[in-house]
Amino acid sequence: MEAENIKTEKELIAFCEKLILKHEDDFKIFVSERSVLNHAQYKAVLTVIVPISAGEVVLKELMSLTPLLNFKNSSVDATDERGVDILNFDFTLDFMRSCLEDE
């Protein structure tokens, strides 16, 4: 699938997972919030959590999806249960409300 053919959140997450898996297999990706913009559109925040060692390369991969994804911020969380530093990335994305899939 090509990025320009992505029409739903589910397709976007699957595409991002493929990009991340090229560099790191220990990650989480999910939509952390949604807000309605108007009767036809909504905005969502896509959160990606990766070990800090893979952060730069994963960020570059996901930034290649601009304008579909727009980088919002990043933060370093405390270490996980294994002692690995965790990096959070948040991206905003806009979709037509008709593409919102019930989970």
PDB file of N, CA and C in Angstrom:
ATOM      1  N   MET A   1       0.841  -1.175   0.000  1.00  0.00           N
ATOM      2  CA  MET A   1       0.000   0.000   0.000  1.00  0.00           C
ATOM      3  C   MET A   1       0.890   1.242   0.000  1.00  0.00           C
ATOM      4  N   GLU A   2       0.487   2.229  -0.761  1.00  0.00           N
ATOM      5  CA  GLU A   2       1.192   3.500  -0.820  1.00  0.00           C
ATOM      6  C   GLU A   2       0.542   4.487   0.144  1.00  0.00           C
ATOM      7  N   ALA A   3       1.324   5.406   0.663  1.00  0.00           N
ATOM      8  CA  ALA A   3       0.818   6.366   1.643  1.00  0.00           C
ATOM      9  C   ALA A   3      -0.354   7.172   1.096  1.00  0.00           C
ATOM     10  N   GLU A   4      -0.316   7.516  -0.182  1.00  0.00           N
ATOM     11  CA  GLU A   4      -1.396   8.332  -0.746  1.00  0.00           C
ATOM     12  C   GLU A   4      -2.724   7.576  -0.849  1.00  0.00           C
ATOM     13  N   ASN A   5      -2.707   6.256  -0.700  1.00  0.00           N
ATOM     14  CA  ASN A   5      -3.931   5.451  -0.763  1.00  0.00           C
ATOM     15  C   ASN A   5      -4.555   5.210   0.608  1.00  0.00           C
ATOM     16  N   ILE A   6      -3.950   5.716   1.662  1.00  0.00           N
ATOM     17  CA  ILE A   6      -4.453   5.494   3.018  1.00  0.00           C
ATOM     18  C   ILE A   6      -5.719   6.317   3.228  1.00  0.00           C
ATOM     19  N   LYS A   7      -6.781   5.635   3.651  1.00  0.00           N
ATOM     20  CA  LYS A   7      -8.067   6.308   3.841  1.00  0.00           C
ATOM     21  C   LYS A   7      -8.612   6.181   5.258  1.00  0.00           C
ATOM     22  N   THR A   8      -8.090   5.265   6.064  1.00  0.00           N
ATOM     23  CA  THR A   8      -8.628   5.050   7.409  1.00  0.00           C
ATOM     24  C   THR A   8      -7.505   5.019   8.440  1.00  0.00           C
ATOM     25  N   GLU A   9      -7.878   5.176   9.694  1.00  0.00           N
ATOM     26  CA  GLU A   9      -6.904   5.067  10.786  1.00  0.00           C
ATOM     27  C   GLU A   9      -6.238   3.700  10.788  1.00  0.00           C
ATOM     28  N   LYS A  10      -7.027   2.674  10.587  1.00  0.00           N
ATOM     29  CA  LYS A  10      -6.501   1.308  10.618  1.00  0.00           C
ATOM     30  C   LYS A  10      -5.417   1.117   9.550  1.00  0.00           C
ATOM     31  N   GLU A  11      -5.661   1.627   8.349  1.00  0.00           N
ATOM     32  CA  GLU A  11      -4.664   1.535   7.277  1.00  0.00           C
ATOM     33  C   GLU A  11      -3.419   2.342   7.621  1.00  0.00           C
ATOM     34  N   LEU A  12      -3.613   3.512   8.211  1.00  0.00           N
ATOM     35  CA  LEU A  12      -2.483   4.355   8.590  1.00  0.00           C
ATOM     36  C   LEU A  12      -1.617   3.672   9.639  1.00  0.00           C
ATOM     37  N   ILE A  13      -2.240   3.106  10.653  1.00  0.00           N
ATOM     38  CA  ILE A  13      -1.481   2.429  11.704  1.00  0.00           C
ATOM     39  C   ILE A  13      -0.719   1.242  11.130  1.00  0.00           C
ATOM     40  N   ALA A  14      -1.357   0.471  10.260  1.00  0.00           N
ATOM     41  CA  ALA A  14      -0.680  -0.678   9.640  1.00  0.00           C
ATOM     42  C   ALA A  14       0.516  -0.216   8.809  1.00  0.00           C
ATOM     43  N   PHE A  15       0.365   0.876   8.081  1.00  0.00           N
ATOM     44  CA  PHE A  15       1.458   1.399   7.262  1.00  0.00           C
ATOM     45  C   PHE A  15       2.607   1.877   8.152  1.00  0.00           C
ATOM     46  N   CYS A  16       2.283   2.594   9.225  1.00  0.00           N
ATOM     47  CA  CYS A  16       3.308   3.067  10.159  1.00  0.00           C
ATOM     48  C   CYS A  16       4.029   1.894  10.817  1.00  0.00           C
ATOM     49  N   GLU A  17       3.284   0.861  11.171  1.00  0.00           N
ATOM     50  CA  GLU A  17       3.906  -0.326  11.770  1.00  0.00           C
ATOM     51  C   GLU A  17       4.945  -0.926  10.833  1.00  0.00           C
ATOM     52  N   LYS A  18       4.637  -0.999   9.543  1.00  0.00           N
ATOM     53  CA  LYS A  18       5.603  -1.536   8.573  1.00  0.00           C
ATOM     54  C   LYS A  18       6.862  -0.683   8.528  1.00  0.00           C
ATOM     55  N   LEU A  19       6.702   0.635   8.565  1.00  0.00           N
ATOM     56  CA  LEU A  19       7.864   1.526   8.548  1.00  0.00           C
ATOM     57  C   LEU A  19       8.712   1.352   9.806  1.00  0.00           C
ATOM     58  N   ILE A  20       8.063   1.277  10.951  1.00  0.00           N
ATOM     59  CA  ILE A  20       8.786   1.142  12.218  1.00  0.00           C
ATOM     60  C   ILE A  20       9.499  -0.198  12.292  1.00  0.00           C
ATOM     61  N   LEU A  21       8.843  -1.255  11.832  1.00  0.00           N
ATOM     62  CA  LEU A  21       9.427  -2.602  11.909  1.00  0.00           C
ATOM     63  C   LEU A  21      10.715  -2.741  11.105  1.00  0.00           C
ATOM     64  N   LYS A  22      10.960  -1.837  10.171  1.00  0.00           N
ATOM     65  CA  LYS A  22      12.225  -1.868   9.434  1.00  0.00           C
ATOM     66  C   LYS A  22      13.406  -1.576  10.359  1.00  0.00           C
ATOM     67  N   HIS A  23      13.116  -0.935  11.510  1.00  0.00           N
ATOM     68  CA  HIS A  23      14.187  -0.489  12.408  1.00  0.00           C
ATOM     69  C   HIS A  23      14.065  -1.004  13.836  1.00  0.00           C
ATOM     70  N   GLU A  24      12.856  -1.330  14.259  1.00  0.00           N
ATOM     71  CA  GLU A  24      12.631  -1.669  15.667  1.00  0.00           C
ATOM     72  C   GLU A  24      11.409  -2.568  15.778  1.00  0.00           C
ATOM     73  N   ASP A  25      11.522  -3.621  16.591  1.00  0.00           N
ATOM     74  CA  ASP A  25      10.362  -4.503  16.767  1.00  0.00           C
ATOM     75  C   ASP A  25       9.719  -4.364  18.146  1.00  0.00           C
ATOM     76  N   ASP A  26      10.243  -3.475  18.979  1.00  0.00           N
ATOM     77  CA  ASP A  26       9.698  -3.244  20.316  1.00  0.00           C
ATOM     78  C   ASP A  26       9.079  -1.849  20.336  1.00  0.00           C
ATOM     79  N   PHE A  27       7.792  -1.756  19.997  1.00  0.00           N
ATOM     80  CA  PHE A  27       7.144  -0.454  19.917  1.00  0.00           C
ATOM     81  C   PHE A  27       5.656  -0.591  20.193  1.00  0.00           C
ATOM     82  N   LYS A  28       5.024   0.552  20.437  1.00  0.00           N
ATOM     83  CA  LYS A  28       3.570   0.637  20.548  1.00  0.00           C
ATOM     84  C   LYS A  28       3.126   1.798  19.679  1.00  0.00           C
ATOM     85  N   ILE A  29       1.981   1.641  19.042  1.00  0.00           N
ATOM     86  CA  ILE A  29       1.406   2.707  18.233  1.00  0.00           C
ATOM     87  C   ILE A  29      -0.105   2.660  18.420  1.00  0.00           C
ATOM     88  N   PHE A  30      -0.694   3.819  18.668  1.00  0.00           N
ATOM     89  CA  PHE A  30      -2.137   3.861  18.902  1.00  0.00           C
ATOM     90  C   PHE A  30      -2.643   5.292  18.751  1.00  0.00           C
ATOM     91  N   VAL A  31      -3.949   5.442  18.542  1.00  0.00           N
ATOM     92  CA  VAL A  31      -4.587   6.754  18.517  1.00  0.00           C
ATOM     93  C   VAL A  31      -4.940   7.097  19.955  1.00  0.00           C
ATOM     94  N   SER A  32      -4.346   8.174  20.453  1.00  0.00           N
ATOM     95  CA  SER A  32      -4.516   8.511  21.865  1.00  0.00           C
ATOM     96  C   SER A  32      -5.657   9.478  22.125  1.00  0.00           C
ATOM     97  N   GLU A  33      -6.094  10.209  21.109  1.00  0.00           N
ATOM     98  CA  GLU A  33      -7.245  11.094  21.288  1.00  0.00           C
ATOM     99  C   GLU A  33      -7.821  11.454  19.930  1.00  0.00           C
ATOM    100  N   ARG A  34      -9.097  11.795  19.933  1.00  0.00           N
ATOM    101  CA  ARG A  34      -9.787  12.239  18.721  1.00  0.00           C
ATOM    102  C   ARG A  34     -10.642  13.448  19.085  1.00  0.00           C
ATOM    103  N   SER A  35     -10.758  14.385  18.166  1.00  0.00           N
ATOM    104  CA  SER A  35     -11.652  15.521  18.375  1.00  0.00           C
ATOM    105  C   SER A  35     -12.289  15.899  17.042  1.00  0.00           C
ATOM    106  N   VAL A  36     -13.557  16.247  17.103  1.00  0.00           N
ATOM    107  CA  VAL A  36     -14.310  16.612  15.905  1.00  0.00           C
ATOM    108  C   VAL A  36     -13.940  18.039  15.516  1.00  0.00           C
ATOM    109  N   LEU A  37     -13.610  18.234  14.245  1.00  0.00           N
ATOM    110  CA  LEU A  37     -13.308  19.575  13.740  1.00  0.00           C
ATOM    111  C   LEU A  37     -14.569  20.259  13.224  1.00  0.00           C
ATOM    112  N   ASN A  38     -15.359  19.514  12.477  1.00  0.00           N
ATOM    113  CA  ASN A  38     -16.617  20.022  11.927  1.00  0.00           C
ATOM    114  C   ASN A  38     -17.468  18.823  11.533  1.00  0.00           C
ATOM    115  N   HIS A  39     -18.540  19.056  10.801  1.00  0.00           N
ATOM    116  CA  HIS A  39     -19.434  17.949  10.453  1.00  0.00           C
ATOM    117  C   HIS A  39     -18.785  16.916   9.541  1.00  0.00           C
ATOM    118  N   ALA A  40     -17.680  17.269   8.893  1.00  0.00           N
ATOM    119  CA  ALA A  40     -17.070  16.349   7.927  1.00  0.00           C
ATOM    120  C   ALA A  40     -15.689  15.839   8.329  1.00  0.00           C
ATOM    121  N   GLN A  41     -15.015  16.508   9.259  1.00  0.00           N
ATOM    122  CA  GLN A  41     -13.636  16.146   9.576  1.00  0.00           C
ATOM    123  C   GLN A  41     -13.422  15.955  11.075  1.00  0.00           C
ATOM    124  N   TYR A  42     -12.387  15.185  11.386  1.00  0.00           N
ATOM    125  CA  TYR A  42     -11.947  15.081  12.774  1.00  0.00           C
ATOM    126  C   TYR A  42     -10.430  15.042  12.804  1.00  0.00           C
ATOM    127  N   LYS A  43      -9.886  15.385  13.950  1.00  0.00           N
ATOM    128  CA  LYS A  43      -8.440  15.372  14.162  1.00  0.00           C
ATOM    129  C   LYS A  43      -8.133  14.289  15.179  1.00  0.00           C
ATOM    130  N   ALA A  44      -7.042  13.597  14.983  1.00  0.00           N
ATOM    131  CA  ALA A  44      -6.621  12.555  15.912  1.00  0.00           C
ATOM    132  C   ALA A  44      -5.157  12.754  16.255  1.00  0.00           C
ATOM    133  N   VAL A  45      -4.761  12.220  17.397  1.00  0.00           N
ATOM    134  CA  VAL A  45      -3.351  12.213  17.794  1.00  0.00           C
ATOM    135  C   VAL A  45      -2.885  10.767  17.766  1.00  0.00           C
ATOM    136  N   LEU A  46      -1.875  10.516  16.964  1.00  0.00           N
ATOM    137  CA  LEU A  46      -1.269   9.194  16.854  1.00  0.00           C
ATOM    138  C   LEU A  46      -0.033   9.185  17.740  1.00  0.00           C
ATOM    139  N   THR A  47       0.020   8.281  18.687  1.00  0.00           N
ATOM    140  CA  THR A  47       1.153   8.184  19.604  1.00  0.00           C
ATOM    141  C   THR A  47       1.982   6.958  19.260  1.00  0.00           C
ATOM    142  N   VAL A  48       3.283   7.158  19.184  1.00  0.00           N
ATOM    143  CA  VAL A  48       4.234   6.085  18.895  1.00  0.00           C
ATOM    144  C   VAL A  48       5.225   6.043  20.049  1.00  0.00           C
ATOM    145  N   ILE A  49       5.425   4.868  20.609  1.00  0.00           N
ATOM    146  CA  ILE A  49       6.358   4.694  21.727  1.00  0.00           C
ATOM    147  C   ILE A  49       7.433   3.712  21.293  1.00  0.00           C
ATOM    148  N   VAL A  50       8.689   4.161  21.334  1.00  0.00           N
ATOM    149  CA  VAL A  50       9.821   3.322  20.924  1.00  0.00           C
ATOM    150  C   VAL A  50      10.965   3.490  21.917  1.00  0.00           C
ATOM    151  N   PRO A  51      11.877   2.512  21.959  1.00  0.00           N
ATOM    152  CA  PRO A  51      13.093   2.704  22.753  1.00  0.00           C
ATOM    153  C   PRO A  51      13.869   3.912  22.216  1.00  0.00           C
ATOM    154  N   ILE A  52      14.485   4.656  23.092  1.00  0.00           N
ATOM    155  CA  ILE A  52      15.168   5.882  22.692  1.00  0.00           C
ATOM    156  C   ILE A  52      16.267   5.619  21.663  1.00  0.00           C
ATOM    157  N   SER A  53      16.848   4.440  21.692  1.00  0.00           N
ATOM    158  CA  SER A  53      17.917   4.112  20.741  1.00  0.00           C
ATOM    159  C   SER A  53      17.425   4.083  19.295  1.00  0.00           C
ATOM    160  N   ALA A  54      16.136   3.857  19.086  1.00  0.00           N
ATOM    161  CA  ALA A  54      15.576   3.810  17.733  1.00  0.00           C
ATOM    162  C   ALA A  54      14.831   5.092  17.379  1.00  0.00           C
ATOM    163  N   GLY A  55      14.799   6.038  18.295  1.00  0.00           N
ATOM    164  CA  GLY A  55      13.975   7.225  18.129  1.00  0.00           C
ATOM    165  C   GLY A  55      14.235   8.035  16.887  1.00  0.00           C
ATOM    166  N   GLU A  56      15.490   8.355  16.617  1.00  0.00           N
ATOM    167  CA  GLU A  56      15.798   9.234  15.492  1.00  0.00           C
ATOM    168  C   GLU A  56      15.392   8.617  14.160  1.00  0.00           C
ATOM    169  N   VAL A  57      15.733   7.370  13.947  1.00  0.00           N
ATOM    170  CA  VAL A  57      15.431   6.733  12.671  1.00  0.00           C
ATOM    171  C   VAL A  57      13.924   6.522  12.499  1.00  0.00           C
ATOM    172  N   VAL A  58      13.221   6.193  13.579  1.00  0.00           N
ATOM    173  CA  VAL A  58      11.767   6.021  13.502  1.00  0.00           C
ATOM    174  C   VAL A  58      11.098   7.363  13.219  1.00  0.00           C
ATOM    175  N   LEU A  59      11.553   8.422  13.879  1.00  0.00           N
ATOM    176  CA  LEU A  59      10.992   9.743  13.627  1.00  0.00           C
ATOM    177  C   LEU A  59      11.171  10.132  12.163  1.00  0.00           C
ATOM    178  N   LYS A  60      12.338   9.900  11.599  1.00  0.00           N
ATOM    179  CA  LYS A  60      12.573  10.225  10.188  1.00  0.00           C
ATOM    180  C   LYS A  60      11.633   9.449   9.275  1.00  0.00           C
ATOM    181  N   GLU A  61      11.429   8.167   9.570  1.00  0.00           N
ATOM    182  CA  GLU A  61      10.507   7.354   8.759  1.00  0.00           C
ATOM    183  C   GLU A  61       9.097   7.942   8.797  1.00  0.00           C
ATOM    184  N   LEU A  62       8.634   8.270   9.993  1.00  0.00           N
ATOM    185  CA  LEU A  62       7.269   8.769  10.122  1.00  0.00           C
ATOM    186  C   LEU A  62       7.125  10.186   9.585  1.00  0.00           C
ATOM    187  N   MET A  63       8.173  10.984   9.685  1.00  0.00           N
ATOM    188  CA  MET A  63       8.132  12.335   9.123  1.00  0.00           C
ATOM    189  C   MET A  63       8.023  12.288   7.602  1.00  0.00           C
ATOM    190  N   SER A  64       8.422  11.178   7.002  1.00  0.00           N
ATOM    191  CA  SER A  64       8.294  11.045   5.546  1.00  0.00           C
ATOM    192  C   SER A  64       6.828  10.973   5.119  1.00  0.00           C
ATOM    193  N   LEU A  65       5.930  10.772   6.066  1.00  0.00           N
ATOM    194  CA  LEU A  65       4.499  10.708   5.762  1.00  0.00           C
ATOM    195  C   LEU A  65       3.813  12.072   5.835  1.00  0.00           C
ATOM    196  N   THR A  66       4.578  13.150   6.050  1.00  0.00           N
ATOM    197  CA  THR A  66       4.007  14.491   6.018  1.00  0.00           C
ATOM    198  C   THR A  66       3.519  14.743   4.595  1.00  0.00           C
ATOM    199  N   PRO A  67       2.350  15.273   4.353  1.00  0.00           N
ATOM    200  CA  PRO A  67       1.427  15.943   5.259  1.00  0.00           C
ATOM    201  C   PRO A  67       0.362  15.038   5.890  1.00  0.00           C
ATOM    202  N   LEU A  68       0.381  13.751   5.611  1.00  0.00           N
ATOM    203  CA  LEU A  68      -0.606  12.857   6.219  1.00  0.00           C
ATOM    204  C   LEU A  68      -0.478  12.873   7.740  1.00  0.00           C
ATOM    205  N   LEU A  69       0.752  12.809   8.227  1.00  0.00           N
ATOM    206  CA  LEU A  69       1.046  12.937   9.656  1.00  0.00           C
ATOM    207  C   LEU A  69       1.791  14.244   9.863  1.00  0.00           C
ATOM    208  N   ASN A  70       1.429  14.974  10.892  1.00  0.00           N
ATOM    209  CA  ASN A  70       2.142  16.199  11.241  1.00  0.00           C
ATOM    210  C   ASN A  70       2.729  16.036  12.632  1.00  0.00           C
ATOM    211  N   PHE A  71       4.055  16.171  12.726  1.00  0.00           N
ATOM    212  CA  PHE A  71       4.741  15.996  14.005  1.00  0.00           C
ATOM    213  C   PHE A  71       4.232  17.024  14.999  1.00  0.00           C
ATOM    214  N   LYS A  72       3.875  16.574  16.188  1.00  0.00           N
ATOM    215  CA  LYS A  72       3.351  17.456  17.234  1.00  0.00           C
ATOM    216  C   LYS A  72       4.391  17.676  18.323  1.00  0.00           C
ATOM    217  N   ASN A  73       4.890  16.595  18.917  1.00  0.00           N
ATOM    218  CA  ASN A  73       5.908  16.732  19.958  1.00  0.00           C
ATOM    219  C   ASN A  73       6.524  15.384  20.268  1.00  0.00           C
ATOM    220  N   SER A  74       7.558  15.435  21.081  1.00  0.00           N
ATOM    221  CA  SER A  74       8.175  14.201  21.568  1.00  0.00           C
ATOM    222  C   SER A  74       8.536  14.408  23.029  1.00  0.00           C
ATOM    223  N   SER A  75       8.622  13.309  23.743  1.00  0.00           N
ATOM    224  CA  SER A  75       9.012  13.379  25.145  1.00  0.00           C
ATOM    225  C   SER A  75       9.693  12.079  25.525  1.00  0.00           C
ATOM    226  N   VAL A  76      10.573  12.173  26.510  1.00  0.00           N
ATOM    227  CA  VAL A  76      11.241  10.982  27.028  1.00  0.00           C
ATOM    228  C   VAL A  76      10.547  10.617  28.331  1.00  0.00           C
ATOM    229  N   ASP A  77      10.022   9.412  28.375  1.00  0.00           N
ATOM    230  CA  ASP A  77       9.387   8.916  29.595  1.00  0.00           C
ATOM    231  C   ASP A  77      10.437   8.247  30.465  1.00  0.00           C
ATOM    232  N   ALA A  78      10.024   7.874  31.634  1.00  0.00           N
ATOM    233  CA  ALA A  78      10.896   7.085  32.504  1.00  0.00           C
ATOM    234  C   ALA A  78      11.197   5.761  31.818  1.00  0.00           C
ATOM    235  N   THR A  79      12.102   5.042  32.360  1.00  0.00           N
ATOM    236  CA  THR A  79      12.450   3.747  31.776  1.00  0.00           C
ATOM    237  C   THR A  79      11.327   2.745  31.986  1.00  0.00           C
ATOM    238  N   ASP A  80      11.254   1.755  31.098  1.00  0.00           N
ATOM    239  CA  ASP A  80      10.249   0.703  31.255  1.00  0.00           C
ATOM    240  C   ASP A  80      10.748  -0.343  32.246  1.00  0.00           C
ATOM    241  N   GLU A  81       9.991  -1.414  32.378  1.00  0.00           N
ATOM    242  CA  GLU A  81      10.315  -2.437  33.381  1.00  0.00           C
ATOM    243  C   GLU A  81      11.647  -3.132  33.124  1.00  0.00           C
ATOM    244  N   ARG A  82      12.161  -3.026  31.901  1.00  0.00           N
ATOM    245  CA  ARG A  82      13.454  -3.647  31.579  1.00  0.00           C
ATOM    246  C   ARG A  82      14.614  -2.671  31.703  1.00  0.00           C
ATOM    247  N   GLY A  83      14.299  -1.422  32.038  1.00  0.00           N
ATOM    248  CA  GLY A  83      15.350  -0.426  32.148  1.00  0.00           C
ATOM    249  C   GLY A  83      15.657   0.283  30.844  1.00  0.00           C
ATOM    250  N   VAL A  84      14.774   0.144  29.843  1.00  0.00           N
ATOM    251  CA  VAL A  84      14.972   0.788  28.542  1.00  0.00           C
ATOM    252  C   VAL A  84      14.300   2.157  28.562  1.00  0.00           C
ATOM    253  N   ASP A  85      15.051   3.202  28.173  1.00  0.00           N
ATOM    254  CA  ASP A  85      14.456   4.533  28.074  1.00  0.00           C
ATOM    255  C   ASP A  85      13.447   4.540  26.934  1.00  0.00           C
ATOM    256  N   ILE A  86      12.297   5.148  27.181  1.00  0.00           N
ATOM    257  CA  ILE A  86      11.199   5.145  26.230  1.00  0.00           C
ATOM    258  C   ILE A  86      10.988   6.554  25.684  1.00  0.00           C
ATOM    259  N   LEU A  87      10.783   6.654  24.383  1.00  0.00           N
ATOM    260  CA  LEU A  87      10.548   7.918  23.704  1.00  0.00           C
ATOM    261  C   LEU A  87       9.142   7.909  23.129  1.00  0.00           C
ATOM    262  N   ASN A  88       8.379   8.962  23.396  1.00  0.00           N
ATOM    263  CA  ASN A  88       7.025   9.117  22.851  1.00  0.00           C
ATOM    264  C   ASN A  88       7.050  10.150  21.737  1.00  0.00           C
ATOM    265  N   PHE A  89       6.405   9.844  20.627  1.00  0.00           N
ATOM    266  CA  PHE A  89       6.174  10.814  19.561  1.00  0.00           C
ATOM    267  C   PHE A  89       4.675  10.977  19.417  1.00  0.00           C
ATOM    268  N   ASP A  90       4.216  12.203  19.249  1.00  0.00           N
ATOM    269  CA  ASP A  90       2.814  12.451  18.940  1.00  0.00           C
ATOM    270  C   ASP A  90       2.736  13.136  17.583  1.00  0.00           C
ATOM    271  N   PHE A  91       1.811  12.657  16.779  1.00  0.00           N
ATOM    272  CA  PHE A  91       1.550  13.226  15.464  1.00  0.00           C
ATOM    273  C   PHE A  91       0.069  13.557  15.387  1.00  0.00           C
ATOM    274  N   THR A  92      -0.273  14.624  14.684  1.00  0.00           N
ATOM    275  CA  THR A  92      -1.686  14.899  14.445  1.00  0.00           C
ATOM    276  C   THR A  92      -2.022  14.503  13.018  1.00  0.00           C
ATOM    277  N   LEU A  93      -3.249  14.086  12.829  1.00  0.00           N
ATOM    278  CA  LEU A  93      -3.723  13.723  11.505  1.00  0.00           C
ATOM    279  C   LEU A  93      -5.174  14.135  11.383  1.00  0.00           C
ATOM    280  N   ASP A  94      -5.570  14.494  10.178  1.00  0.00           N
ATOM    281  CA  ASP A  94      -6.951  14.872   9.900  1.00  0.00           C
ATOM    282  C   ASP A  94      -7.566  13.812   9.006  1.00  0.00           C
ATOM    283  N   PHE A  95      -8.797  13.447   9.301  1.00  0.00           N
ATOM    284  CA  PHE A  95      -9.523  12.474   8.491  1.00  0.00           C
ATOM    285  C   PHE A  95     -10.952  12.946   8.301  1.00  0.00           C
ATOM    286  N   MET A  96     -11.571  12.448   7.264  1.00  0.00           N
ATOM    287  CA  MET A  96     -13.000  12.658   7.092  1.00  0.00           C
ATOM    288  C   MET A  96     -13.711  11.801   8.133  1.00  0.00           C
ATOM    289  N   ARG A  97     -14.772  12.307   8.702  1.00  0.00           N
ATOM    290  CA  ARG A  97     -15.486  11.558   9.745  1.00  0.00           C
ATOM    291  C   ARG A  97     -16.030  10.242   9.219  1.00  0.00           C
ATOM    292  N   SER A  98     -16.320  10.167   7.939  1.00  0.00           N
ATOM    293  CA  SER A  98     -16.817   8.911   7.368  1.00  0.00           C
ATOM    294  C   SER A  98     -15.761   7.811   7.428  1.00  0.00           C
ATOM    295  N   CYS A  99     -14.489   8.180   7.617  1.00  0.00           N
ATOM    296  CA  CYS A  99     -13.397   7.202   7.690  1.00  0.00           C
ATOM    297  C   CYS A  99     -13.152   6.720   9.109  1.00  0.00           C
ATOM    298  N   LEU A 100     -13.802   7.329  10.079  1.00  0.00           N
ATOM    299  CA  LEU A 100     -13.624   6.919  11.472  1.00  0.00           C
ATOM    300  C   LEU A 100     -14.186   5.523  11.649  1.00  0.00           C
ATOM    301  N   GLU A 101     -13.334   4.606  12.057  1.00  0.00           N
ATOM    302  CA  GLU A 101     -13.748   3.219  12.213  1.00  0.00           C
ATOM    303  C   GLU A 101     -13.993   2.917  13.672  1.00  0.00           C
ATOM    304  N   ASP A 102     -15.075   2.259  13.949  1.00  0.00           N
ATOM    305  CA  ASP A 102     -15.326   1.813  15.317  1.00  0.00           C
ATOM    306  C   ASP A 102     -14.360   0.707  15.655  1.00  0.00           C
ATOM    307  N   GLU A 103     -13.825   0.749  16.869  1.00  0.00           N
ATOM    308  CA  GLU A 103     -12.868  -0.282  17.263  1.00  0.00           C
ATOM    309  C   GLU A 103     -13.469  -1.210  18.273  1.00  0.00           C
TER     310      GLU A 103
END
